[in-house]
Coordinates of C-alpha atoms in Angstrom, one line a residue:
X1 CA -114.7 66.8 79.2
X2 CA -116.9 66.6 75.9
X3 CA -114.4 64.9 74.2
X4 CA -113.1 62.0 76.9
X5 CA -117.1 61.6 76.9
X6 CA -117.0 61.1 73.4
X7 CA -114.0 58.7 73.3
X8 CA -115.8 56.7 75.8
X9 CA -118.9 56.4 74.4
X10 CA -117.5 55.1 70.8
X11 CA -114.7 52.8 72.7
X12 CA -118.1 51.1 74.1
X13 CA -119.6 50.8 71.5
X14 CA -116.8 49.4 69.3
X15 CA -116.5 47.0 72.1
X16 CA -120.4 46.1 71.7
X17 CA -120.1 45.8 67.5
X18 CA -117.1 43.8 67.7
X19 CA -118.9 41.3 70.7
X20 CA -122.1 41.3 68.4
X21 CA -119.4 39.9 65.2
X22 CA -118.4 37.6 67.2
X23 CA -121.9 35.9 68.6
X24 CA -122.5 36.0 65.1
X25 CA -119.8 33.4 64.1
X26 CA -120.1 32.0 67.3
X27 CA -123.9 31.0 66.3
X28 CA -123.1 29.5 62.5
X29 CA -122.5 25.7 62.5
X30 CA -118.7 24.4 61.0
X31 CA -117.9 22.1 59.2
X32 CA -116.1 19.3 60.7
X33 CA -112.5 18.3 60.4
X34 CA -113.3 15.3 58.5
X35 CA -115.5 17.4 56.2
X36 CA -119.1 16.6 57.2
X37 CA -121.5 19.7 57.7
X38 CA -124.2 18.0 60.0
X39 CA -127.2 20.0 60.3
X40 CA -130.0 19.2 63.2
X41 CA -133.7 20.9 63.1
X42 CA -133.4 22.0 67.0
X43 CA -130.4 24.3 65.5
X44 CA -131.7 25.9 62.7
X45 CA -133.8 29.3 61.8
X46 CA -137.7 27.8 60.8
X47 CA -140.7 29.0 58.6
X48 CA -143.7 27.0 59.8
X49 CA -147.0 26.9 58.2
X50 CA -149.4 24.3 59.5
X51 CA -152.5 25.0 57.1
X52 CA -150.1 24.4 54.4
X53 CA -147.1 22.8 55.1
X54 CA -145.8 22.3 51.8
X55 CA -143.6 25.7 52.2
X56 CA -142.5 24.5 55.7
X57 CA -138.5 25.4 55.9
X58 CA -135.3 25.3 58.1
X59 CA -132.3 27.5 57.7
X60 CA -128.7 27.0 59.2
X61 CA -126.2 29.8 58.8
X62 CA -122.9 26.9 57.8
X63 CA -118.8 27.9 57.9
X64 CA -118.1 25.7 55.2
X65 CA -114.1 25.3 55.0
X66 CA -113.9 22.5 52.3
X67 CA -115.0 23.0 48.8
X68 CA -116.4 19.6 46.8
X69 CA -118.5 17.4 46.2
X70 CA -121.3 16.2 48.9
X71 CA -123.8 13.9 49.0
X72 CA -127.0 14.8 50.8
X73 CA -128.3 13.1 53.2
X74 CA -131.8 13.5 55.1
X75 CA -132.8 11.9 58.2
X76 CA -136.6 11.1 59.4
X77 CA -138.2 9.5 62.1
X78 CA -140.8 7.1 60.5
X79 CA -143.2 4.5 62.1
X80 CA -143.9 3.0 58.4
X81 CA -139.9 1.6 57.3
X82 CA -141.2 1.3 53.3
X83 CA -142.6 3.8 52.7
X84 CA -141.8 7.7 54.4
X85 CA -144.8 9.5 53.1
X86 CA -143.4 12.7 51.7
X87 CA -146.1 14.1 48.9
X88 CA -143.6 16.4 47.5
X89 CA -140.2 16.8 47.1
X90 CA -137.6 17.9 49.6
X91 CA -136.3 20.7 48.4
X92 CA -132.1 21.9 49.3
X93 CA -130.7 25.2 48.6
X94 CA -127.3 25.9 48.7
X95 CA -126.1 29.5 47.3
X96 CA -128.5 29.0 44.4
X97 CA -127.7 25.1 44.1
X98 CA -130.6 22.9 44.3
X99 CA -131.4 19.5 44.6
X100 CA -135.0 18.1 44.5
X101 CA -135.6 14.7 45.5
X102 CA -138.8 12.4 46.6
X103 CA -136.6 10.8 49.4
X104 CA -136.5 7.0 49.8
X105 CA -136.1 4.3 52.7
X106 CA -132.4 4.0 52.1
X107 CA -130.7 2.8 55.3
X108 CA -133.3 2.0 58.6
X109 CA -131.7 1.9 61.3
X110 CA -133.7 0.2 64.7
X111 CA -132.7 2.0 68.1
X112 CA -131.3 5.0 67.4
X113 CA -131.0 7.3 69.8
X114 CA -131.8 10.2 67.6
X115 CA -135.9 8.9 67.9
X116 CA -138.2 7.8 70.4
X117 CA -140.0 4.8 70.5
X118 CA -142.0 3.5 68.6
X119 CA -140.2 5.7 65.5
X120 CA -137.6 4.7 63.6
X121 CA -134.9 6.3 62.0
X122 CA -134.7 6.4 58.1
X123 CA -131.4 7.9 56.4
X124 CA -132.5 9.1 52.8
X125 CA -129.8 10.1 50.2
X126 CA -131.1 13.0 47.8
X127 CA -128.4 13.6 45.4
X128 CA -125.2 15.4 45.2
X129 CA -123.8 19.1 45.0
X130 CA -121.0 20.6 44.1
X131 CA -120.0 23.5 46.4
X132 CA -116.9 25.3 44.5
X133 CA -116.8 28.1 48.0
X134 CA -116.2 28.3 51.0
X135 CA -116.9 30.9 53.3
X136 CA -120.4 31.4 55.4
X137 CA -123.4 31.2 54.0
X138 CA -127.0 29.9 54.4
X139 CA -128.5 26.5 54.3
X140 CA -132.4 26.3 53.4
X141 CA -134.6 22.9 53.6
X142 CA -138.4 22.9 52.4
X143 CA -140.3 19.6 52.7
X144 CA -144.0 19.4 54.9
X145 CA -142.3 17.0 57.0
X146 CA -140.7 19.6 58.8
X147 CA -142.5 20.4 61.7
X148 CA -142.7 22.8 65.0
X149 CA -140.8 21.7 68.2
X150 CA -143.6 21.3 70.2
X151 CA -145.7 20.0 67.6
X152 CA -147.3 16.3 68.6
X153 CA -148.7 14.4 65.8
X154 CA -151.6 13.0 66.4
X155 CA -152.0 9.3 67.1
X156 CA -154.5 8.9 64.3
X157 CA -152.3 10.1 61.6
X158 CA -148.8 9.3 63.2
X159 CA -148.2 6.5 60.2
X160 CA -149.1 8.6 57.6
X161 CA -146.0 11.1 58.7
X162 CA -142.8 11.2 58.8
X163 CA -140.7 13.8 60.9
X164 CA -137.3 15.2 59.1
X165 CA -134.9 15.4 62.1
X166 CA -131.5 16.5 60.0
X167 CA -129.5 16.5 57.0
X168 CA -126.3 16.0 56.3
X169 CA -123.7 16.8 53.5
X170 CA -120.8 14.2 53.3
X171 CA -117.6 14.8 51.2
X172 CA -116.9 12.7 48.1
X173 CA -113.5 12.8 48.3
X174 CA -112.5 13.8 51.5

């Protein structure tokens, strides 16, 4: 009787690590087929710190499947389309890779979907990395222009920020 009890009770809970392993995956972003890791702020893992929002940051857990080259991408929603407002550089970390870049008013684009009215959406390009693995591993963004969910920015100081909304990494040579 002791024993069966004992075979059932590590079945279970062989059955509850291996359901845990797979929520686990289950929760990491992939890459997609045409290479493109795509990386939205309502997905990711955040540190928030309104006082001083210089060390803001977001987090994805990424599957990447295709080593290369990417360029970096940021997206923000702007009301001002010359100038984004960032004070200090965004900062991307990508097992120990790191790009830092003061991002620019590269590509504007007028009613996208991924912004409300009366933002616009402003496609930055920060550089390149070279990501010789693949496998899982973690994603990290610091910039101040990252902000809480439910954070509303005030109307008086709505032009002075800008809102990062994503980032993307786009192959070279796909």
């Amino acid at each position: 009787m002791t024993f069966a009890g004992l075979s059932l009770f590590v079945s279970c809970n062989n059955n509850n690590n291996n359901q845990h392993k797979s929520l686990s995956t289950a929760e990491a972003i992939r890459q997609k087929e045409d290479g493109t890791i795509s990386l939205n702020l309502d997905k990711a893992d955040f540190y928030i710190d309104m006082d001083d929002r210089a060390d803001n940051s977001a987090e994805w857990n990424v599957v990447v499947s295709k080593s290369g080259r990417y360029n970096v991408w940021i997206t923000s929603a702007t009301l001002d389309t010359t100038d984004l407002k960032y004070k200090n550089p965004v900062l991307v970390n990508v097992q120990d890779k790191m790009i830092a870049a003061h991002p620019d008013c590269d590509k504007i684009i007028v009613n996208s979907k991924d912004v409300q009215y009366p933002y616009f959406r402003a496609d930055s390009f920060l550089g390149s990395l070279y990501l010789p693995d693949t496998g899982q591993f973690y994603i990290q963004v610091t910039s101040e222009m990252i902000m809480p969910k439910d954070y509303n920015i005030p109307e008086s100081s709505a032009a002075d920020i800008s809102e990062l909304i994503s980032i993307s990494f786009e192959p070279v040579n796909p």
